[in-house]
Amino acid sequence: MAVTKRQLASAVLTTPHIAEREVLAGFLLDEAAVFAPNPFASTKAGAAHQLWYGRAIEFQALLVASAGLPCLLRALKALPVVEPLRQEIVRSPGHVLYLYHRGDGCRVVGAVLHGKPRQALPVLRKRAGRPRRSIATCQLDLFALGFGCGHPTR
C-alpha cells in the first residue's frame, strides 16, 4: 500500500526527535512537492548513515542549506546497520526531501530537506490548524505562599 504525503507529514510531526519537524512536514504538505521516482526505495540503516554522513560534509563545503540532517544522522547511528528502511523522495522545483521510515510510513526515522548550493530553504506558510490557547502570563508563586521545599517560612 502506497503512503501519502499527508500520512508522512503526520508521522513527521509526531516524531519527537526531529527538531525541524514543522519545516519538513510543511514541505510535504506543499502542493508543489510531489513524489519522485525511487528505484532504490529499500535500504539499510548503515548504508543510509554512510550516504548522509558524506553528504553532510559536502553540504558544508558547498554551502547547501538543509533541515533535519543532524537528527537523521543521530537516528541512523542509533540503529543496527542491518535495520531495513524504506526511503521516500519528495521533490519540488527547487528542493528535495528524503524521508526514511520502517516500511509502514508511520515510524519515521528521520528526513532531510535540501536545495542546491547557496539556495535558501523554502519559506512555507504556517499550517492552518486549531487556534492555540494563550498561556497565562502570571504563575502562582508557591515560594511566596510559604510552600517552598517543605521548609517552614520565617
PDB file of C-alpha atoms in Angstrom:
ATOM      1  CA  MET A   1       0.000   0.000   0.000  1.00  0.00           C
ATOM      2  CA  ALA A   2       1.399   3.390  -1.002  1.00  0.00           C
ATOM      3  CA  VAL A   3       1.832   6.028   1.664  1.00  0.00           C
ATOM      4  CA  THR A   4       0.540   9.564   1.059  1.00  0.00           C
ATOM      5  CA  LYS A   5       2.300  12.879   1.649  1.00  0.00           C
ATOM      6  CA  ARG A   6      -0.319  13.715   4.289  1.00  0.00           C
ATOM      7  CA  GLN A   7       0.431  10.468   6.165  1.00  0.00           C
ATOM      8  CA  LEU A   8       4.159  11.172   6.045  1.00  0.00           C
ATOM      9  CA  ALA A   9       3.643  14.749   7.261  1.00  0.00           C
ATOM     10  CA  SER A  10       1.550  13.492  10.193  1.00  0.00           C
ATOM     11  CA  ALA A  11       4.179  10.912  11.045  1.00  0.00           C
ATOM     12  CA  VAL A  12       6.960  13.519  10.921  1.00  0.00           C
ATOM     13  CA  LEU A  13       5.009  15.856  13.203  1.00  0.00           C
ATOM     14  CA  THR A  14       4.653  13.096  15.806  1.00  0.00           C
ATOM     15  CA  THR A  15       8.355  12.153  15.748  1.00  0.00           C
ATOM     16  CA  PRO A  16       9.795  13.980  18.772  1.00  0.00           C
ATOM     17  CA  HIS A  17      13.493  13.528  17.961  1.00  0.00           C
ATOM     18  CA  ILE A  18      13.186  15.532  14.725  1.00  0.00           C
ATOM     19  CA  ALA A  19      13.890  19.130  15.733  1.00  0.00           C
ATOM     20  CA  GLU A  20      12.780  20.711  12.443  1.00  0.00           C
ATOM     21  CA  ARG A  21       9.659  18.587  12.014  1.00  0.00           C
ATOM     22  CA  GLU A  22       7.406  21.599  11.268  1.00  0.00           C
ATOM     23  CA  VAL A  23       9.601  22.604   8.306  1.00  0.00           C
ATOM     24  CA  LEU A  24       9.762  19.041   6.965  1.00  0.00           C
ATOM     25  CA  ALA A  25       6.021  18.456   7.373  1.00  0.00           C
ATOM     26  CA  GLY A  26       5.263  21.817   5.769  1.00  0.00           C
ATOM     27  CA  PHE A  27       7.288  20.854   2.715  1.00  0.00           C
ATOM     28  CA  LEU A  28       5.494  17.508   2.485  1.00  0.00           C
ATOM     29  CA  LEU A  29       2.134  19.298   2.512  1.00  0.00           C
ATOM     30  CA  ASP A  30       3.170  21.852  -0.110  1.00  0.00           C
ATOM     31  CA  GLU A  31       1.186  21.389  -3.335  1.00  0.00           C
ATOM     32  CA  ALA A  32       4.322  21.881  -5.461  1.00  0.00           C
ATOM     33  CA  ALA A  33       6.043  18.909  -3.796  1.00  0.00           C
ATOM     34  CA  VAL A  34       5.441  15.532  -5.459  1.00  0.00           C
ATOM     35  CA  PHE A  35       6.765  12.011  -5.025  1.00  0.00           C
ATOM     36  CA  ALA A  36       9.804  11.364  -7.206  1.00  0.00           C
ATOM     37  CA  PRO A  37      10.724   8.063  -8.826  1.00  0.00           C
ATOM     38  CA  ASN A  38      12.783   5.963  -6.445  1.00  0.00           C
ATOM     39  CA  PRO A  39      14.258   2.778  -7.927  1.00  0.00           C
ATOM     40  CA  PHE A  40      16.177   2.038  -4.710  1.00  0.00           C
ATOM     41  CA  ALA A  41      13.489   2.571  -2.078  1.00  0.00           C
ATOM     42  CA  SER A  42      14.670  -0.302   0.138  1.00  0.00           C
ATOM     43  CA  THR A  43      17.865   0.331   2.060  1.00  0.00           C
ATOM     44  CA  LYS A  44      19.603  -0.419   5.350  1.00  0.00           C
ATOM     45  CA  ALA A  45      20.346   1.965   8.208  1.00  0.00           C
ATOM     46  CA  GLY A  46      24.111   1.536   7.774  1.00  0.00           C
ATOM     47  CA  ALA A  47      24.016   2.415   4.073  1.00  0.00           C
ATOM     48  CA  ALA A  48      21.807   5.446   4.705  1.00  0.00           C
ATOM     49  CA  HIS A  49      24.103   6.640   7.510  1.00  0.00           C
ATOM     50  CA  GLN A  50      27.182   6.335   5.308  1.00  0.00           C
ATOM     51  CA  LEU A  51      25.466   8.195   2.460  1.00  0.00           C
ATOM     52  CA  TRP A  52      24.218  11.090   4.609  1.00  0.00           C
ATOM     53  CA  TYR A  53      27.433  11.388   6.618  1.00  0.00           C
ATOM     54  CA  GLY A  54      29.218  12.010   3.314  1.00  0.00           C
ATOM     55  CA  ARG A  55      26.549  14.411   2.128  1.00  0.00           C
ATOM     56  CA  ALA A  56      26.777  16.363   5.394  1.00  0.00           C
ATOM     57  CA  ILE A  57      30.420  17.068   4.601  1.00  0.00           C
ATOM     58  CA  GLU A  58      29.546  18.019   1.012  1.00  0.00           C
ATOM     59  CA  PHE A  59      26.692  20.262   2.152  1.00  0.00           C
ATOM     60  CA  GLN A  60      29.007  22.163   4.478  1.00  0.00           C
ATOM     61  CA  ALA A  61      31.664  22.612   1.801  1.00  0.00           C
ATOM     62  CA  LEU A  62      29.199  23.608  -0.930  1.00  0.00           C
ATOM     63  CA  LEU A  63      27.016  25.833   1.295  1.00  0.00           C
ATOM     64  CA  VAL A  64      23.893  23.709   0.849  1.00  0.00           C
ATOM     65  CA  ALA A  65      21.157  24.634   3.323  1.00  0.00           C
ATOM     66  CA  SER A  66      19.357  21.678   4.853  1.00  0.00           C
ATOM     67  CA  ALA A  67      16.802  20.826   7.513  1.00  0.00           C
ATOM     68  CA  GLY A  68      16.735  17.612   9.525  1.00  0.00           C
ATOM     69  CA  LEU A  69      20.213  16.323   8.707  1.00  0.00           C
ATOM     70  CA  PRO A  70      21.733  16.248  12.234  1.00  0.00           C
ATOM     71  CA  CYS A  71      18.640  14.490  13.611  1.00  0.00           C
ATOM     72  CA  LEU A  72      18.670  11.943  10.779  1.00  0.00           C
ATOM     73  CA  LEU A  73      22.355  11.159  11.342  1.00  0.00           C
ATOM     74  CA  ARG A  74      21.824  10.646  15.091  1.00  0.00           C
ATOM     75  CA  ALA A  75      18.798   8.418  14.494  1.00  0.00           C
ATOM     76  CA  LEU A  76      20.564   6.304  11.861  1.00  0.00           C
ATOM     77  CA  LYS A  77      23.650   5.907  14.036  1.00  0.00           C
ATOM     78  CA  ALA A  78      21.488   4.544  16.871  1.00  0.00           C
ATOM     79  CA  LEU A  79      20.020   1.790  14.663  1.00  0.00           C
ATOM     80  CA  PRO A  80      21.660  -1.551  13.865  1.00  0.00           C
ATOM     81  CA  VAL A  81      23.434  -1.219  10.484  1.00  0.00           C
ATOM     82  CA  VAL A  82      21.323  -4.044   9.039  1.00  0.00           C
ATOM     83  CA  GLU A  83      17.985  -2.458  10.043  1.00  0.00           C
ATOM     84  CA  PRO A  84      15.804  -2.401   6.891  1.00  0.00           C
ATOM     85  CA  LEU A  85      14.393   1.014   5.992  1.00  0.00           C
ATOM     86  CA  ARG A  86      12.252   2.484   3.251  1.00  0.00           C
ATOM     87  CA  GLN A  87      13.234   5.730   1.573  1.00  0.00           C
ATOM     88  CA  GLU A  88      10.685   8.180   0.166  1.00  0.00           C
ATOM     89  CA  ILE A  89      11.751  11.022  -2.124  1.00  0.00           C
ATOM     90  CA  VAL A  90       9.577  14.125  -2.487  1.00  0.00           C
ATOM     91  CA  ARG A  91      10.600  16.927  -4.870  1.00  0.00           C
ATOM     92  CA  SER A  92       9.550  20.447  -5.672  1.00  0.00           C
ATOM     93  CA  PRO A  93      11.085  22.508  -8.468  1.00  0.00           C
ATOM     94  CA  GLY A  94      13.960  23.715  -6.262  1.00  0.00           C
ATOM     95  CA  HIS A  95      14.173  21.313  -3.319  1.00  0.00           C
ATOM     96  CA  VAL A  96      14.147  17.650  -2.424  1.00  0.00           C
ATOM     97  CA  LEU A  97      13.214  15.781   0.742  1.00  0.00           C
ATOM     98  CA  TYR A  98      14.463  12.289   1.594  1.00  0.00           C
ATOM     99  CA  LEU A  99      12.495  10.545   4.321  1.00  0.00           C
ATOM    100  CA  TYR A 100      13.359   7.225   5.968  1.00  0.00           C
ATOM    101  CA  HIS A 101      10.798   5.073   7.738  1.00  0.00           C
ATOM    102  CA  ARG A 102      10.471   1.473   8.845  1.00  0.00           C
ATOM    103  CA  GLY A 103       8.251   0.441   5.949  1.00  0.00           C
ATOM    104  CA  ASP A 104       4.831   1.479   7.169  1.00  0.00           C
ATOM    105  CA  GLY A 105       5.068   5.227   6.672  1.00  0.00           C
ATOM    106  CA  CYS A 106       4.274   5.772  10.348  1.00  0.00           C
ATOM    107  CA  ARG A 107       7.501   5.056  12.202  1.00  0.00           C
ATOM    108  CA  VAL A 108       9.754   7.766  10.789  1.00  0.00           C
ATOM    109  CA  VAL A 109      13.476   7.510  11.463  1.00  0.00           C
ATOM    110  CA  GLY A 110      14.301  10.908  10.010  1.00  0.00           C
ATOM    111  CA  ALA A 111      14.250  13.155   6.966  1.00  0.00           C
ATOM    112  CA  VAL A 112      16.401  15.711   5.175  1.00  0.00           C
ATOM    113  CA  LEU A 113      15.214  18.662   3.112  1.00  0.00           C
ATOM    114  CA  HIS A 114      17.760  20.480   0.958  1.00  0.00           C
ATOM    115  CA  GLY A 115      18.175  22.594  -2.143  1.00  0.00           C
ATOM    116  CA  LYS A 116      21.076  23.496  -4.362  1.00  0.00           C
ATOM    117  CA  PRO A 117      24.290  25.223  -3.236  1.00  0.00           C
ATOM    118  CA  ARG A 118      23.741  28.749  -1.871  1.00  0.00           C
ATOM    119  CA  GLN A 119      19.962  28.343  -2.151  1.00  0.00           C
ATOM    120  CA  ALA A 120      17.807  29.020   0.891  1.00  0.00           C
ATOM    121  CA  LEU A 121      15.267  26.523   2.117  1.00  0.00           C
ATOM    122  CA  PRO A 122      11.688  27.236   1.071  1.00  0.00           C
ATOM    123  CA  VAL A 123       9.647  29.570   3.222  1.00  0.00           C
ATOM    124  CA  LEU A 124       6.404  27.740   3.806  1.00  0.00           C
ATOM    125  CA  ARG A 125       3.219  29.275   5.069  1.00  0.00           C
ATOM    126  CA  LYS A 126       2.082  28.255   8.518  1.00  0.00           C
ATOM    127  CA  ARG A 127      -0.351  25.389   8.593  1.00  0.00           C
ATOM    128  CA  ALA A 128      -3.886  26.385   9.401  1.00  0.00           C
ATOM    129  CA  GLY A 129      -4.949  24.459  12.428  1.00  0.00           C
ATOM    130  CA  ARG A 130      -6.807  24.796  15.635  1.00  0.00           C
ATOM    131  CA  PRO A 131      -6.209  28.118  17.339  1.00  0.00           C
ATOM    132  CA  ARG A 132      -3.839  27.751  20.224  1.00  0.00           C
ATOM    133  CA  ARG A 133      -4.991  28.757  23.670  1.00  0.00           C
ATOM    134  CA  SER A 134      -2.994  31.565  25.133  1.00  0.00           C
ATOM    135  CA  ILE A 135      -0.891  30.675  28.123  1.00  0.00           C
ATOM    136  CA  ALA A 136      -1.432  32.706  31.242  1.00  0.00           C
ATOM    137  CA  THR A 137       1.336  35.213  31.744  1.00  0.00           C
ATOM    138  CA  CYS A 138       1.291  35.017  35.515  1.00  0.00           C
ATOM    139  CA  GLN A 139       2.220  31.964  37.514  1.00  0.00           C
ATOM    140  CA  LEU A 140       1.364  31.022  41.046  1.00  0.00           C
ATOM    141  CA  ASP A 141       4.456  31.533  43.210  1.00  0.00           C
ATOM    142  CA  LEU A 142       4.415  28.728  45.777  1.00  0.00           C
ATOM    143  CA  PHE A 143       7.569  30.035  47.456  1.00  0.00           C
ATOM    144  CA  ALA A 144       5.868  33.354  48.153  1.00  0.00           C
ATOM    145  CA  LEU A 145       2.979  31.451  49.709  1.00  0.00           C
ATOM    146  CA  GLY A 146       5.297  29.528  52.019  1.00  0.00           C
ATOM    147  CA  PHE A 147       5.126  26.136  50.293  1.00  0.00           C
ATOM    148  CA  GLY A 148       8.710  26.035  49.007  1.00  0.00           C
ATOM    149  CA  CYS A 149      10.845  22.916  49.641  1.00  0.00           C
ATOM    150  CA  GLY A 150       8.912  21.843  52.709  1.00  0.00           C
ATOM    151  CA  HIS A 151      10.750  24.353  54.942  1.00  0.00           C
ATOM    152  CA  PRO A 152       8.723  26.459  57.308  1.00  0.00           C
ATOM    153  CA  THR A 153       8.518  30.112  56.389  1.00  0.00           C
ATOM    154  CA  ARG A 154      10.142  32.658  58.641  1.00  0.00           C
TER     155      ARG A 154
END
